Amino acid sequence: MNFSMVKRLILKDWYLQRWMILGSLPAGAVTLAIIAIPGKAVSFLGLLLLITILIAVGGQLAVATMVSERKEQTLSFVMSLPISYRDYTAAKILGNLLIFLVPWIALVLGSFALLMFPPGLHLGLIPYVAIMATEILTSTCLIFAAALISESQGWTVAAIIVGNLALNGFGYYVGHIQSIAKGMDGSSLQWTPAASFLLLAEFSTIALLLSLTFFVQSRKKSFL
């Protein structure tokens, strides 16, 4: 693998998306402030905004760094560089994941901080928030895989829709798992085997999606 070229491609995407990265952080901070306001309706609105920001960042990254390269016919130039399919795929997956993880980690940690302070008030929600945050990461990896494999805006938009629907359905399902649901209103952290299993399943799905992306990319006859 040409690590030097992979690094250059990653830095190129980081540079082009720098304003979106910087803009997502204060936007996320505002949503966390809204969530912190007392009242279920206001907190729910802030939560929706938080999820929307993360999904929007993932979708924008996929379109801007992968779909647009095909649409604007810059992919042919990129592939004329001394790189292989493996280099290009690694650069796109690693670059986009690292970019997305900046707001994702910041907002997840901010959410945990809100749940931990004041102490002992909302600790029971931490497992549910961790599972749903990882589900957003999983949905984003699905969007990246669809964009990279298809190089199509239509398929990328379809992946975004599927990810949103899956997020809603999965959230409802997790919230009704008895061992998780009974601790959500509690003031103490209750980590259950069900929560561990779901997190393991989500990270396994992420690994499967990324591996499948590499495999499909390796089967392509041409990137041009």
Tab-separated table of C-alpha atoms in Angstrom:
chain	number	residue	atom	x	y	z
A	1	MET	CA	0.000	0.000	0.000
A	2	ASN	CA	1.242	3.483	-0.891
A	3	PHE	CA	0.926	5.052	2.551
A	4	SER	CA	2.264	8.400	1.378
A	5	MET	CA	-0.486	8.785	-1.249
A	6	VAL	CA	-3.153	7.505	1.139
A	7	LYS	CA	-2.083	10.187	3.624
A	8	ARG	CA	-2.175	12.888	0.926
A	9	LEU	CA	-5.675	11.873	-0.188
A	10	ILE	CA	-6.905	11.895	3.408
A	11	LEU	CA	-5.397	15.328	4.054
A	12	LYS	CA	-6.959	16.589	0.836
A	13	ASP	CA	-10.441	15.560	1.994
A	14	TRP	CA	-9.806	17.012	5.444
A	15	TYR	CA	-8.775	20.325	3.891
A	16	LEU	CA	-11.794	20.499	1.575
A	17	GLN	CA	-14.215	19.624	4.389
A	18	ARG	CA	-12.589	21.746	7.088
A	19	TRP	CA	-15.414	24.294	7.283
A	20	MET	CA	-18.046	21.615	7.692
A	21	ILE	CA	-16.023	20.020	10.490
A	22	LEU	CA	-15.591	23.346	12.259
A	23	GLY	CA	-19.229	24.281	11.715
A	24	SER	CA	-20.619	21.029	13.104
A	25	LEU	CA	-18.933	21.506	16.487
A	26	PRO	CA	-20.624	24.784	17.540
A	27	ALA	CA	-23.896	23.541	16.033
A	28	GLY	CA	-23.602	20.425	18.175
A	29	ALA	CA	-22.785	22.515	21.234
A	30	VAL	CA	-25.981	24.513	20.691
A	31	THR	CA	-28.060	21.330	20.489
A	32	LEU	CA	-26.472	20.039	23.721
A	33	ALA	CA	-27.395	23.330	25.377
A	34	ILE	CA	-30.985	22.886	24.170
A	35	ILE	CA	-31.077	19.330	25.533
A	36	ALA	CA	-29.882	20.636	28.909
A	37	ILE	CA	-32.904	22.979	29.177
A	38	PRO	CA	-35.492	21.513	31.588
A	39	GLY	CA	-38.583	20.128	29.898
A	40	LYS	CA	-39.172	16.964	27.916
A	41	ALA	CA	-40.386	18.744	24.770
A	42	VAL	CA	-37.327	20.993	24.568
A	43	SER	CA	-34.930	18.129	25.332
A	44	PHE	CA	-36.587	15.982	22.671
A	45	LEU	CA	-36.207	18.803	20.134
A	46	GLY	CA	-32.535	19.120	21.007
A	47	LEU	CA	-32.066	15.370	20.623
A	48	LEU	CA	-33.649	15.438	17.166
A	49	LEU	CA	-31.381	18.308	16.150
A	50	LEU	CA	-28.353	16.418	17.446
A	51	ILE	CA	-29.212	13.319	15.421
A	52	THR	CA	-29.945	15.476	12.365
A	53	ILE	CA	-26.543	17.140	12.577
A	54	LEU	CA	-24.684	13.832	12.721
A	55	ILE	CA	-26.678	12.324	9.861
A	56	ALA	CA	-26.232	15.479	7.781
A	57	VAL	CA	-22.470	15.444	8.342
A	58	GLY	CA	-22.228	11.796	7.271
A	59	GLY	CA	-24.372	12.329	4.182
A	60	GLN	CA	-22.511	15.474	3.152
A	61	LEU	CA	-19.156	13.741	3.530
A	62	ALA	CA	-20.238	10.832	1.342
A	63	VAL	CA	-21.531	13.101	-1.421
A	64	ALA	CA	-18.700	15.639	-1.291
A	65	THR	CA	-15.734	13.276	-1.064
A	66	MET	CA	-16.927	10.262	-3.078
A	67	VAL	CA	-19.978	10.842	-5.268
A	68	SER	CA	-18.800	14.263	-6.447
A	69	GLU	CA	-15.460	12.877	-7.605
A	70	ARG	CA	-17.314	10.722	-10.124
A	71	LYS	CA	-19.879	13.408	-10.962
A	72	GLU	CA	-17.294	16.123	-11.512
A	73	GLN	CA	-14.990	13.705	-13.366
A	74	THR	CA	-12.072	14.172	-10.988
A	75	LEU	CA	-11.915	10.468	-10.178
A	76	SER	CA	-10.028	9.779	-13.398
A	77	PHE	CA	-7.307	12.208	-12.297
A	78	VAL	CA	-7.114	10.680	-8.820
A	79	MET	CA	-6.787	7.179	-10.244
A	80	SER	CA	-4.045	8.347	-12.615
A	81	LEU	CA	-1.876	8.903	-9.550
A	82	PRO	CA	0.434	6.090	-8.369
A	83	ILE	CA	-2.260	4.434	-6.271
A	84	SER	CA	-4.169	1.162	-6.363
A	85	TYR	CA	-7.834	0.420	-5.642
A	86	ARG	CA	-6.719	-0.557	-2.143
A	87	ASP	CA	-5.036	2.802	-1.597
A	88	TYR	CA	-8.035	4.757	-2.878
A	89	THR	CA	-10.548	2.730	-0.864
A	90	ALA	CA	-8.452	2.962	2.303
A	91	ALA	CA	-8.047	6.715	1.878
A	92	LYS	CA	-11.768	7.284	1.434
A	93	ILE	CA	-12.857	5.015	4.288
A	94	LEU	CA	-10.216	6.173	6.774
A	95	GLY	CA	-10.477	9.819	5.765
A	96	ASN	CA	-14.247	9.998	6.024
A	97	LEU	CA	-14.391	7.992	9.242
A	98	LEU	CA	-11.778	10.195	10.894
A	99	ILE	CA	-13.607	13.341	9.788
A	100	PHE	CA	-16.948	12.014	11.022
A	101	LEU	CA	-15.491	10.853	14.328
A	102	VAL	CA	-14.522	14.424	15.230
A	103	PRO	CA	-18.126	15.681	15.727
A	104	TRP	CA	-19.371	12.196	16.683
A	105	ILE	CA	-16.960	11.779	19.595
A	106	ALA	CA	-17.419	15.383	20.701
A	107	LEU	CA	-21.211	15.126	20.742
A	108	VAL	CA	-21.289	11.673	22.349
A	109	LEU	CA	-18.973	12.806	25.132
A	110	GLY	CA	-21.054	15.959	25.539
A	111	SER	CA	-24.198	13.821	25.829
A	112	PHE	CA	-22.566	11.634	28.473
A	113	ALA	CA	-21.521	14.754	30.383
A	114	LEU	CA	-25.127	15.975	30.409
A	115	LEU	CA	-26.305	12.612	31.722
A	116	MET	CA	-23.657	12.523	34.468
A	117	PHE	CA	-24.293	16.013	35.830
A	118	PRO	CA	-25.997	16.618	38.145
A	119	PRO	CA	-24.651	13.336	39.543
A	120	GLY	CA	-27.009	10.402	39.766
A	121	LEU	CA	-29.933	11.961	37.933
A	122	HIS	CA	-29.868	10.460	34.427
A	123	LEU	CA	-27.141	7.797	34.624
A	124	GLY	CA	-29.647	5.114	33.647
A	125	LEU	CA	-29.828	6.523	30.114
A	126	ILE	CA	-26.120	6.049	29.378
A	127	PRO	CA	-26.416	2.486	27.944
A	128	TYR	CA	-29.272	3.534	25.650
A	129	VAL	CA	-27.407	6.645	24.461
A	130	ALA	CA	-24.235	4.605	23.835
A	131	ILE	CA	-26.148	2.044	21.775
A	132	MET	CA	-27.984	4.678	19.721
A	133	ALA	CA	-24.827	6.713	19.143
A	134	THR	CA	-23.117	3.597	17.807
A	135	GLU	CA	-26.155	2.956	15.612
A	136	ILE	CA	-25.675	6.404	14.059
A	137	LEU	CA	-22.032	5.466	13.393
A	138	THR	CA	-23.182	2.194	11.820
A	139	SER	CA	-25.683	4.007	9.583
A	140	THR	CA	-22.955	6.428	8.534
A	141	CYS	CA	-20.675	3.533	7.563
A	142	LEU	CA	-23.547	2.169	5.448
A	143	ILE	CA	-23.790	5.534	3.693
A	144	PHE	CA	-20.025	5.597	3.086
A	145	ALA	CA	-20.121	2.053	1.698
A	146	ALA	CA	-23.019	2.847	-0.644
A	147	ALA	CA	-21.371	6.047	-1.884
A	148	LEU	CA	-17.979	4.464	-2.451
A	149	ILE	CA	-19.254	1.320	-4.140
A	150	SER	CA	-21.992	2.873	-6.290
A	151	GLU	CA	-20.486	6.337	-6.872
A	152	SER	CA	-24.141	7.291	-7.325
A	153	GLN	CA	-26.031	10.089	-5.624
A	154	GLY	CA	-29.265	8.112	-5.913
A	155	TRP	CA	-27.929	5.073	-4.087
A	156	THR	CA	-26.281	7.302	-1.495
A	157	VAL	CA	-29.564	9.087	-0.804
A	158	ALA	CA	-31.276	5.682	-0.582
A	159	ALA	CA	-28.694	4.589	2.008
A	160	ILE	CA	-29.367	7.764	4.011
A	161	ILE	CA	-33.110	7.033	3.990
A	162	VAL	CA	-32.577	3.397	4.982
A	163	GLY	CA	-30.230	4.494	7.757
A	164	ASN	CA	-32.780	6.968	9.122
A	165	LEU	CA	-35.591	4.417	9.088
A	166	ALA	CA	-33.362	1.803	10.691
A	167	LEU	CA	-32.340	4.286	13.379
A	168	ASN	CA	-35.966	4.987	14.300
A	169	GLY	CA	-36.952	1.315	14.323
A	170	PHE	CA	-33.833	0.268	16.203
A	171	GLY	CA	-34.349	2.995	18.811
A	172	TYR	CA	-37.887	1.772	19.433
A	173	TYR	CA	-36.691	-1.830	19.682
A	174	VAL	CA	-33.857	-1.072	22.107
A	175	GLY	CA	-36.119	1.100	24.250
A	176	HIS	CA	-38.474	-1.863	24.703
A	177	ILE	CA	-35.868	-4.446	25.677
A	178	GLN	CA	-36.870	-5.168	29.260
A	179	SER	CA	-33.412	-5.290	30.807
A	180	ILE	CA	-32.480	-1.964	29.191
A	181	ALA	CA	-35.836	-0.200	29.518
A	182	LYS	CA	-36.170	-0.779	33.256
A	183	GLY	CA	-32.902	1.023	33.932
A	184	MET	CA	-33.493	4.026	31.678
A	185	ASP	CA	-35.468	5.954	34.288
A	186	GLY	CA	-33.071	5.037	37.058
A	187	SER	CA	-30.508	7.235	38.748
A	188	SER	CA	-27.758	4.598	38.619
A	189	LEU	CA	-25.861	3.082	35.720
A	190	GLN	CA	-27.082	-0.436	34.977
A	191	TRP	CA	-25.087	-2.041	32.201
A	192	THR	CA	-26.724	-5.273	31.075
A	193	PRO	CA	-25.610	-8.224	28.905
A	194	ALA	CA	-28.191	-7.110	26.319
A	195	ALA	CA	-26.479	-3.719	26.011
A	196	SER	CA	-23.067	-5.384	25.579
A	197	PHE	CA	-24.466	-7.752	22.948
A	198	LEU	CA	-26.042	-4.907	20.959
A	199	LEU	CA	-22.836	-2.859	20.990
A	200	LEU	CA	-20.831	-5.902	19.891
A	201	ALA	CA	-23.344	-6.545	17.091
A	202	GLU	CA	-23.116	-2.919	15.939
A	203	PHE	CA	-19.326	-2.871	15.818
A	204	SER	CA	-19.358	-6.240	14.054
A	205	THR	CA	-21.749	-4.777	11.481
A	206	ILE	CA	-19.396	-1.829	10.965
A	207	ALA	CA	-16.474	-4.200	10.414
A	208	LEU	CA	-18.570	-6.256	7.978
A	209	LEU	CA	-19.653	-3.174	6.010
A	210	LEU	CA	-16.091	-1.896	5.667
A	211	SER	CA	-14.755	-5.348	4.731
A	212	LEU	CA	-17.501	-5.756	2.149
A	213	THR	CA	-16.618	-2.365	0.693
A	214	PHE	CA	-12.990	-3.386	0.247
A	215	PHE	CA	-14.059	-6.682	-1.329
A	216	VAL	CA	-16.468	-5.088	-3.823
A	217	GLN	CA	-13.933	-2.414	-4.709
A	218	SER	CA	-11.345	-5.102	-5.411
A	219	ARG	CA	-13.726	-6.740	-7.904
A	220	LYS	CA	-14.135	-3.615	-9.994
A	221	LYS	CA	-12.544	-3.803	-13.409
A	222	SER	CA	-12.126	-0.056	-13.726
A	223	PHE	CA	-12.623	3.075	-11.661
A	224	LEU	CA	-12.846	5.324	-14.704
